[in-house]
Tab-separated table of C-alpha atoms and ligand atoms in Angstrom:
chain	number	residue	atom	x	y	z
A	232	MET	CA	20.825	32.972	-1.451
A	233	LEU	CA	21.042	29.439	-2.737
A	234	PRO	CA	17.754	27.644	-3.333
A	235	LEU	CA	17.029	24.708	-1.025
A	236	SER	CA	16.556	21.360	-2.717
A	237	GLY	CA	15.620	23.214	-5.894
A	238	LEU	CA	13.167	25.446	-3.978
A	239	THR	CA	13.525	29.200	-3.597
A	240	ASP	CA	12.860	31.069	-0.349
A	241	GLU	CA	9.884	32.719	-2.040
A	242	GLN	CA	8.349	29.369	-2.916
A	243	LEU	CA	8.856	28.163	0.642
A	244	HIS	CA	7.117	31.259	2.064
A	245	GLN	CA	4.300	30.774	-0.401
A	246	ALA	CA	3.819	27.134	0.626
A	247	ALA	CA	3.840	27.923	4.350
A	248	ASP	CA	1.322	30.735	3.867
A	249	ARG	CA	-0.990	28.585	1.752
A	250	PHE	CA	-0.845	25.255	3.543
A	251	GLY	CA	0.171	26.196	7.086
A	252	THR	CA	2.962	24.800	9.221
A	253	PRO	CA	4.413	22.407	10.202
A	254	LEU	CA	4.646	21.420	6.561
A	255	TYR	CA	6.745	19.020	4.549
A	256	VAL	CA	7.637	20.270	1.097
A	257	TYR	CA	9.406	18.350	-1.645
A	258	SER	CA	11.120	19.342	-4.849
A	259	ALA	CA	10.325	17.167	-7.860
A	260	ALA	CA	13.524	18.345	-9.532
A	261	GLU	CA	15.632	17.114	-6.616
A	262	LEU	CA	13.762	13.787	-6.514
A	263	ASP	CA	14.522	13.305	-10.205
A	264	ALA	CA	18.132	14.376	-9.744
A	265	ALA	CA	18.713	11.880	-6.916
A	266	LEU	CA	17.203	9.022	-8.912
A	267	GLY	CA	19.247	10.098	-11.931
A	268	ARG	CA	22.464	9.953	-9.893
A	269	VAL	CA	21.629	6.437	-8.715
A	270	GLN	CA	20.668	5.262	-12.201
A	271	GLN	CA	23.890	6.650	-13.577
A	272	ALA	CA	26.190	5.197	-10.924
A	273	PHE	CA	24.420	1.822	-10.850
A	274	SER	CA	23.673	1.560	-14.532
A	275	GLY	CA	21.987	-1.704	-15.479
A	276	THR	CA	21.158	-2.422	-11.809
A	277	ARG	CA	17.629	-3.109	-10.585
A	278	ILE	CA	16.615	-0.338	-8.170
A	279	TRP	CA	14.173	-1.049	-5.357
A	280	TYR	CA	13.015	1.921	-3.320
A	281	ALA	CA	12.931	1.180	0.419
A	282	MET	CA	9.443	2.531	0.879
A	283	LYS	CA	9.890	3.045	4.615
A	284	ALA	CA	11.878	6.205	3.876
A	285	ASN	CA	8.812	7.979	2.566
A	286	PRO	CA	5.708	6.052	1.496
A	287	ASN	CA	3.726	8.971	0.079
A	288	LEU	CA	1.641	7.653	-2.829
A	289	THR	CA	2.606	10.485	-5.147
A	290	LEU	CA	6.297	9.786	-4.607
A	291	LEU	CA	5.705	6.061	-5.114
A	292	ARG	CA	3.853	6.672	-8.374
A	293	ARG	CA	6.736	8.790	-9.632
A	294	MET	CA	9.208	6.037	-8.753
A	295	ARG	CA	7.103	3.369	-10.402
A	296	ALA	CA	6.841	5.432	-13.581
A	297	ALA	CA	10.642	5.551	-13.586
A	298	GLY	CA	10.837	1.748	-13.404
A	299	VAL	CA	11.749	1.483	-9.725
A	300	GLY	CA	10.445	-1.454	-7.621
A	301	PHE	CA	9.537	-1.406	-3.930
A	302	GLU	CA	11.040	-2.996	-0.850
A	303	CYS	CA	8.158	-3.380	1.608
A	304	VAL	CA	8.297	-4.369	5.270
A	305	SER	CA	4.653	-4.484	6.335
A	306	ALA	CA	1.195	-5.383	5.115
A	307	GLY	CA	0.507	-1.670	4.900
A	308	GLU	CA	3.498	-1.059	2.640
A	309	LEU	CA	2.497	-4.021	0.462
A	310	ALA	CA	-0.976	-2.506	0.204
A	311	ARG	CA	0.542	0.807	-0.904
A	312	ALA	CA	2.560	-0.970	-3.597
A	313	GLU	CA	-0.553	-2.789	-4.797
A	314	HIS	CA	-2.614	0.392	-4.657
A	315	ILE	CA	-0.300	2.209	-7.034
A	316	GLY	CA	-0.265	-0.751	-9.416
A	317	ALA	CA	3.110	-2.337	-8.683
A	318	ASP	CA	3.181	-5.905	-9.988
A	319	ALA	CA	4.880	-9.101	-8.816
A	320	GLU	CA	8.094	-8.104	-10.555
A	321	GLY	CA	8.118	-4.852	-8.611
A	322	ILE	CA	7.647	-5.959	-5.013
A	323	LEU	CA	10.035	-7.318	-2.396
A	324	ILE	CA	8.807	-8.261	1.058
A	325	ASN	CA	11.255	-8.009	3.896
A	326	GLY	CA	11.218	-7.888	7.678
A	327	PRO	CA	12.476	-9.818	10.692
A	328	ALA	CA	9.051	-10.811	12.067
A	329	LYS	CA	6.567	-11.101	9.225
A	330	SER	CA	2.986	-11.834	10.253
A	331	ASP	CA	0.724	-14.465	8.683
A	332	ALA	CA	-1.112	-11.626	6.946
A	333	GLU	CA	2.165	-10.386	5.480
A	334	TYR	CA	3.155	-13.821	4.131
A	335	ALA	CA	-0.336	-14.145	2.634
A	336	ALA	CA	-0.249	-10.680	1.055
A	337	GLY	CA	3.234	-11.315	-0.343
A	338	ALA	CA	2.055	-14.624	-1.821
A	339	ARG	CA	-1.062	-13.082	-3.344
A	340	LEU	CA	1.019	-10.340	-4.955
A	341	GLY	CA	3.690	-12.760	-6.164
A	342	ALA	CA	6.378	-10.798	-4.325
A	343	THR	CA	9.937	-11.970	-3.808
A	344	PHE	CA	10.574	-12.809	-0.142
A	345	ILE	CA	13.650	-11.779	1.785
A	346	LEU	CA	14.278	-14.489	4.335
A	347	ASP	CA	15.609	-13.097	7.599
A	348	ARG	CA	16.100	-16.246	9.706
A	349	PRO	CA	16.267	-20.011	9.067
A	350	GLU	CA	12.958	-20.614	10.847
A	351	GLU	CA	11.180	-18.661	8.125
A	352	VAL	CA	11.660	-21.470	5.597
A	353	ALA	CA	8.691	-23.248	7.186
A	354	LEU	CA	6.567	-20.096	7.176
A	355	LEU	CA	6.983	-19.104	3.529
A	356	PRO	CA	4.106	-19.654	1.119
A	357	ALA	CA	4.534	-22.564	-1.296
A	358	HIS	CA	7.075	-22.148	-4.093
A	359	ALA	CA	8.317	-18.770	-2.877
A	360	ARG	CA	11.069	-16.864	-4.676
A	361	VAL	CA	13.610	-16.066	-2.004
A	362	LEU	CA	16.649	-13.958	-1.239
A	363	ILE	CA	18.436	-14.912	1.951
A	364	ARG	CA	19.459	-11.901	4.023
A	365	VAL	CA	22.929	-12.446	5.390
A	366	ASN	CA	24.275	-10.717	8.464
A	367	PRO	CA	27.959	-10.045	7.744
A	368	GLY	CA	28.661	-9.434	11.433
A	369	LEU	CA	30.796	-6.333	10.998
A	370	PRO	CA	30.933	-3.028	12.868
A	371	VAL	CA	29.083	-0.281	10.969
A	372	SER	CA	29.874	3.437	11.184
A	373	THR	CA	26.484	4.835	12.089
A	374	HIS	CA	24.232	5.329	15.109
A	375	ASP	CA	23.706	2.015	16.950
A	376	HIS	CA	19.988	2.060	16.159
A	377	LEU	CA	20.769	2.263	12.444
A	378	ALA	CA	23.384	-0.494	12.242
A	379	THR	CA	21.798	-3.672	10.882
A	380	GLY	CA	24.880	-5.587	9.723
A	381	ALA	CA	26.570	-5.778	13.120
A	382	ALA	CA	26.941	-9.192	14.734
A	383	ASP	CA	24.571	-8.289	17.570
A	384	SER	CA	21.806	-6.775	15.400
A	385	LYS	CA	18.515	-8.621	15.011
A	386	PHE	CA	18.796	-8.921	11.240
A	387	GLY	CA	19.746	-11.655	8.846
A	388	VAL	CA	20.995	-15.211	8.756
A	389	ARG	CA	24.450	-15.844	10.238
A	390	PRO	CA	26.965	-17.199	7.716
A	391	ASP	CA	27.314	-20.400	9.787
A	392	GLU	CA	23.547	-20.942	9.439
A	393	LEU	CA	23.654	-20.598	5.672
A	394	PRO	CA	24.346	-24.203	4.536
A	395	ALA	CA	21.413	-25.620	6.545
A	396	THR	CA	19.159	-22.772	5.405
A	397	LEU	CA	20.042	-23.392	1.760
A	398	SER	CA	19.240	-27.073	1.938
A	399	ALA	CA	16.023	-26.479	3.907
A	400	LEU	CA	14.888	-24.024	1.233
A	401	ARG	CA	15.631	-26.513	-1.506
A	402	ASP	CA	13.882	-29.362	0.330
A	403	ALA	CA	10.806	-27.193	0.844
A	404	GLY	CA	10.531	-26.515	-2.903
A	405	HIS	CA	11.316	-22.808	-2.791
A	406	THR	CA	13.483	-21.051	-5.350
A	407	LEU	CA	16.649	-19.420	-4.109
A	408	GLN	CA	17.136	-16.309	-6.195
A	409	GLY	CA	20.087	-14.933	-4.339
A	410	LEU	CA	21.551	-13.288	-1.265
A	411	HIS	CA	20.597	-10.026	0.371
A	412	LEU	CA	22.565	-7.653	2.515
A	413	HIS	CA	21.773	-4.346	4.181
A	414	ILE	CA	24.274	-3.190	6.755
A	415	GLY	CA	22.515	-0.083	8.028
A	416	SER	CA	21.420	3.435	7.294
A	417	ALA	CA	23.193	6.795	7.052
A	418	ILE	CA	26.556	5.016	6.976
A	419	ARG	CA	29.419	7.456	7.410
A	420	ASP	CA	32.398	5.445	6.167
A	421	ALA	CA	31.919	4.005	2.682
A	422	ALA	CA	34.667	1.456	3.432
A	423	ASP	CA	32.035	-0.407	5.489
A	424	PHE	CA	30.217	-1.324	2.282
A	425	GLY	CA	33.312	-2.783	0.669
A	426	ALA	CA	34.088	-4.857	3.760
A	427	ALA	CA	30.549	-6.233	3.933
A	428	PHE	CA	30.380	-6.973	0.202
A	429	GLU	CA	33.645	-8.899	0.437
A	430	ARG	CA	32.390	-10.903	3.363
A	431	VAL	CA	29.279	-11.880	1.435
A	432	ALA	CA	31.258	-12.674	-1.725
A	433	ALA	CA	33.231	-15.176	0.360
A	434	LEU	CA	29.992	-17.149	0.803
A	435	ARG	CA	30.138	-18.164	-2.882
A	436	ALA	CA	31.727	-21.442	-1.830
A	437	MET	CA	28.506	-22.330	0.022
A	438	THR	CA	25.938	-20.989	-2.423
A	439	GLY	CA	27.445	-21.555	-5.844
A	440	PRO	CA	26.380	-19.186	-8.620
A	441	LEU	CA	23.300	-17.041	-7.958
A	442	GLU	CA	20.825	-15.066	-10.014
A	443	VAL	CA	20.815	-11.977	-7.766
A	444	LEU	CA	22.938	-10.180	-5.203
A	445	ASP	CA	20.939	-7.451	-3.449
A	446	VAL	CA	23.230	-5.140	-1.464
A	447	GLY	CA	20.524	-2.989	0.146
A	448	GLY	CA	20.887	0.761	0.699
A	449	GLY	CA	22.253	2.864	3.537
A	450	TRP	CA	24.303	5.307	1.481
A	451	GLY	CA	25.131	8.674	2.987
A	452	LEU	CA	23.821	11.687	1.122
A	453	ASP	CA	27.342	12.652	0.039
A	454	ALA	CA	28.470	9.101	-0.627
A	455	ASP	CA	30.594	8.258	-3.645
A	456	LEU	CA	27.979	6.173	-5.428
A	457	HIS	CA	30.343	5.198	-8.230
A	458	GLY	CA	32.781	3.776	-5.695
A	459	ILE	CA	30.061	1.797	-3.892
A	460	ALA	CA	28.690	0.598	-7.239
A	461	ALA	CA	32.085	-0.673	-8.374
A	462	GLN	CA	32.529	-2.676	-5.168
A	463	ALA	CA	28.980	-4.034	-5.346
A	464	GLN	CA	29.410	-5.043	-8.989
A	465	ALA	CA	32.611	-6.852	-8.107
A	466	ALA	CA	30.804	-8.836	-5.396
A	467	ALA	CA	27.887	-9.639	-7.724
A	468	ALA	CA	30.345	-10.838	-10.367
A	469	VAL	CA	31.738	-13.403	-7.913
A	470	PHE	CA	28.305	-15.080	-7.984
A	471	GLY	CA	27.686	-14.379	-11.675
A	472	ALA	CA	24.666	-12.497	-10.297
A	473	ALA	CA	22.669	-9.453	-11.350
A	474	LEU	CA	23.062	-6.597	-8.858
A	475	TRP	CA	20.076	-5.149	-7.023
A	476	VAL	CA	20.103	-2.123	-4.704
A	477	GLU	CA	17.548	-0.784	-2.203
A	478	PRO	CA	18.170	2.885	-1.481
A	479	GLY	CA	15.677	4.759	0.667
A	480	ARG	CA	17.152	7.877	2.194
A	481	TYR	CA	19.399	8.698	-0.751
A	482	LEU	CA	16.429	8.933	-3.116
A	483	VAL	CA	14.250	11.262	-1.069
A	484	ALA	CA	16.101	12.968	1.804
A	485	ARG	CA	17.574	15.940	-0.084
A	486	ALA	CA	14.287	16.639	-1.843
A	487	GLY	CA	12.391	17.271	1.393
A	488	VAL	CA	12.247	20.234	3.754
A	489	LEU	CA	10.303	20.573	6.988
A	490	LEU	CA	8.947	24.090	7.333
A	491	THR	CA	8.214	25.282	10.841
A	492	ARG	CA	7.438	28.659	12.413
A	493	VAL	CA	9.103	30.255	15.391
A	494	MET	CA	6.726	30.351	18.364
A	495	GLY	CA	9.016	32.282	20.703
A	496	HIS	CA	12.196	32.154	22.733
A	497	LYS	CA	13.162	31.061	26.174
A	498	THR	CA	16.265	30.921	28.275
A	499	THR	CA	16.714	28.549	31.198
A	500	GLY	CA	20.119	26.962	31.688
A	501	ARG	CA	20.189	27.010	27.885
A	502	ALA	CA	18.757	29.226	25.181
A	503	PHE	CA	15.860	27.847	23.156
A	504	THR	CA	14.136	28.836	19.944
A	505	LEU	CA	10.632	27.414	20.265
A	506	LEU	CA	9.050	25.951	17.126
A	507	ASP	CA	5.666	24.658	16.014
A	508	ALA	CA	7.324	21.392	14.880
A	509	GLY	CA	9.081	18.852	17.040
A	510	MET	CA	9.460	15.142	17.649
A	511	THR	CA	5.940	14.425	16.398
A	512	GLU	CA	6.856	15.800	12.966
A	513	LEU	CA	10.577	14.893	12.810
A	514	LEU	CA	11.666	12.124	15.136
A	515	ARG	CA	15.153	11.536	13.736
A	516	PRO	CA	17.044	13.968	16.000
A	517	MET	CA	15.505	12.372	19.094
A	518	LEU	CA	15.695	8.783	17.841
A	519	TYR	CA	19.135	8.768	16.266
A	520	GLY	CA	20.743	12.035	17.316
A	521	ALA	CA	20.374	13.014	13.658
A	522	GLU	CA	21.498	16.530	12.762
A	523	HIS	CA	19.513	18.268	10.059
A	524	PRO	CA	20.948	21.383	8.413
A	525	VAL	CA	18.828	24.396	9.285
A	526	ARG	CA	18.082	27.495	7.287
A	527	ALA	CA	16.409	30.572	8.762
A	528	LEU	CA	14.120	32.403	6.377
A	529	TRP	CA	14.385	35.729	8.192
A	530	GLN	CA	17.094	38.350	8.026
A	531	GLY	CA	19.418	39.295	10.854
A	532	GLU	CA	23.007	40.454	11.046
A	533	GLN	CA	24.245	38.721	14.169
A	534	GLN	CA	24.161	35.026	14.863
A	535	GLN	CA	22.840	33.623	18.112
A	536	VAL	CA	23.157	30.043	19.192
A	537	SER	CA	20.168	28.180	20.613
A	538	ASP	CA	18.571	24.760	20.826
A	539	LEU	CA	15.558	24.182	18.601
A	540	ALA	CA	12.724	23.009	20.827
A	541	GLY	CA	9.414	21.524	19.763
A	542	PRO	CA	6.052	21.917	21.477
A	543	ALA	CA	5.919	18.481	23.177
A	544	CYS	CA	6.119	18.031	26.939
A	545	GLU	CA	9.303	16.016	26.549
A	546	SER	CA	12.745	17.324	27.387
A	547	GLY	CA	14.143	15.364	24.467
A	548	ASP	CA	11.848	17.141	22.012
A	549	LEU	CA	14.686	19.031	20.327
A	550	LEU	CA	15.254	19.330	16.589
A	551	GLY	CA	18.749	20.727	16.961
A	552	ARG	CA	21.343	21.692	19.562
A	553	ASP	CA	23.597	24.738	19.556
A	554	VAL	CA	22.219	25.920	16.237
A	555	PRO	CA	23.442	29.338	15.077
A	556	LEU	CA	20.565	31.462	13.748
A	557	PRO	CA	20.255	35.129	12.819
A	558	ALA	CA	19.228	37.098	15.912
A	559	GLY	CA	15.893	38.866	16.146
A	560	ALA	CA	13.423	36.208	14.999
A	561	THR	CA	9.864	37.080	15.846
A	562	ARG	CA	6.873	34.822	16.310
A	563	GLY	CA	5.786	33.440	12.944
A	564	ASP	CA	9.185	33.625	11.271
A	565	LEU	CA	9.912	30.624	9.104
A	566	LEU	CA	12.625	28.046	9.612
A	567	ALA	CA	13.531	25.224	7.215
A	568	LEU	CA	14.974	21.901	8.347
A	569	LEU	CA	16.763	20.449	5.364
A	570	ASP	CA	17.392	16.900	4.158
A	571	ALA	CA	14.106	15.940	5.788
A	572	GLY	CA	12.499	13.990	2.934
A	573	ALA	CA	13.449	10.567	4.346
A	574	TYR	CA	12.148	9.135	7.615
A	575	GLY	CA	10.573	12.525	8.341
A	576	ALA	CA	6.897	12.488	7.389
A	577	ALA	CA	7.135	8.681	7.416
A	578	MET	CA	7.875	8.649	11.147
A	579	SER	CA	5.551	11.492	12.127
A	580	SER	CA	3.081	10.562	14.837
A	581	ASN	CA	-0.162	11.566	16.481
A	582	TYR	CA	1.383	11.761	19.942
A	583	LEU	CA	-0.353	14.526	21.893
A	584	THR	CA	-3.271	14.267	19.433
A	585	ARG	CA	-1.264	16.293	16.978
A	586	PRO	CA	-2.586	15.822	13.440
A	587	ARG	CA	0.222	14.785	11.120
A	588	PRO	CA	1.471	17.592	8.874
A	589	ALA	CA	0.510	18.283	5.290
A	590	GLU	CA	2.942	17.494	2.470
A	591	ALA	CA	3.295	19.464	-0.747
A	592	LEU	CA	5.313	18.883	-3.902
A	593	TRP	CA	6.774	21.655	-6.069
A	594	ASP	CA	6.640	20.242	-9.586
A	595	GLY	CA	8.550	23.104	-11.158
A	596	GLN	CA	5.375	25.059	-11.987
A	597	GLU	CA	3.129	24.901	-8.962
A	598	TRP	CA	2.463	23.398	-5.566
A	599	GLN	CA	0.549	20.160	-5.371
A	600	VAL	CA	-0.744	19.010	-1.982
A	601	ILE	CA	0.250	15.336	-1.849
A	602	ARG	CA	-1.044	14.741	1.655
A	603	ARG	CA	-3.505	17.063	3.295
A	604	ARG	CA	-3.117	17.965	6.941
A	605	GLU	CA	-4.976	15.533	9.186
A	606	THR	CA	-7.788	16.812	11.320
A	607	VAL	CA	-8.069	16.222	15.050
A	608	GLN	CA	-11.243	14.200	14.371
A	609	GLU	CA	-9.266	11.889	12.079
A	610	VAL	CA	-6.751	11.326	14.845
A	611	TRP	CA	-9.427	9.944	17.171
A	612	ALA	CA	-11.705	8.446	14.505
A	613	ALA	CA	-10.758	4.830	15.268
A	614	GLU	CA	-11.776	5.336	18.916
A	615	GLU	CA	-15.375	6.360	18.220
B	1275	PLP	C1	16.424	-3.904	4.177
B	1275	PLP	C2	16.572	-2.462	3.934
B	1275	PLP	N1	16.895	-2.030	2.709
B	1275	PLP	C3	17.059	-0.726	2.442
B	1275	PLP	C4	16.915	0.227	3.423
B	1275	PLP	C5	17.120	1.672	3.065
B	1275	PLP	O1	18.122	2.253	3.813
B	1275	PLP	P1	18.494	3.765	3.512
B	1275	PLP	O2	17.241	4.553	3.635
B	1275	PLP	O3	19.488	4.129	4.538
B	1275	PLP	O4	19.049	3.795	2.130
B	1275	PLP	C6	16.559	-0.159	4.706
B	1275	PLP	C7	16.417	0.842	5.764
B	1275	PLP	O5	16.580	0.660	6.899
B	1275	PLP	C8	16.389	-1.541	4.983
B	1275	PLP	O6	16.052	-1.964	6.198
C-alpha cells in the first residue's frame, strides 16, 4: 500500500498506540516537499506562510529556518511570530477588523500592514508600511464561506475607493508598498486567479509603479503552481513590482493526517461508522462541506458505504458522507483522514469540554510530539 503523506501504515499505528487518538500526525518530508514545490514554481518570490492554516510552533520554526515570513491576522498570531524570533522583515499583519492591541503589536514588531478598508488609514500607527488589499469583485470557484474576492465579501478596498485611499495614505505620512489580493481558499478553477490578477493589474493607472504585488494564497492542492506563478509574475511586472505570495493550505495540508479510531457502528435511516474524532477535531467538513480523503487501516474484502460520525451531540457532526470502507471494522480500528494538515488542528475546539488533540511530527527517524494532548483541567483552567 502507498504511504500516506510520506508516512507508512506501520508508523501511523505506532503513533496512535503511543500518543492516543484523536491525533494529528505530520510528515516532515511532505512539509519540505510542498515548500520545495512552491519555491521552485515561484522562484525569486517572497513567500509568506498564512499562519492561520496551522500555527504550531514547530512548523513555524521550520518555515522560518527556510526563509519564509508570516501573514498574521490576530494578536495571538503576531505573538507566535515574535515568540519564534520572526523579525520586522518577516511579519505581515492582516485582518478586516484589527483591534487597538493588534495595531500596537504590529507597530512594536515593525510589521507591514495590510489595509483592508479606507477607514483604516486613520487607525494605522505612524509611518506604517502598507499594502492595500483590493477586492477584485469577481465570482470565485469555492465554497461561499471561502470566497474572499467576491463583490459581496467583507474583504478589501473596492477599486472605486482606491484613489481616495491612496491620497489619504500619502497625506497621513504612511508608505505605500504595494497592493494585496487574496480571492479565497481551496479554489477549484485556476482561471479565477488569472482573472483576478488581470483586474488588479488594470489598477496600475491609479497607483503608478509599486514595490510589491502580493497575490495571497488559495491554491488547490493539485493546482498548477507554474501556471499561477506565470500569471502572477505578469501582473507584478505591470507595476514593476516584486511578487509576494501567501500560501497556507498548500504548504501544510498534504503533510497532515488525522488519526481516529472506530467506536462502533449504527444504522438508522443511514449507516454510520462512529469515530472518536468529529467536528471538535476537524471542523472543515461541517463548516465548508470539505471532503477529506479517507484511508482505513484495517483489512476487509468487501466495501461498505457509511457516513463517518463524530461523538458530538450535533447531527452535523459528520466527517464524511457515503464513504466506502472495508467491511468488518471493529472497535479500536484505525482510520486516517488525509490532507488534514491545514485548518484542522488550527480550528479544533474545546466544545463539549473535549481537550484538543495531540500533534506529532515524523521527522524521518522518529516521532516528535509537537503539541501534547490537552487535559480536561486545562480546558477549564481559565474559569477557576
Ligand atoms: C489574506 C490571506 N492570505 C492567505 C491565505 C491562505 O489561504 P490558503 O490557505 O487557501 O492558501 C488566507 C486564508 O484564508 C488569507 O485570508
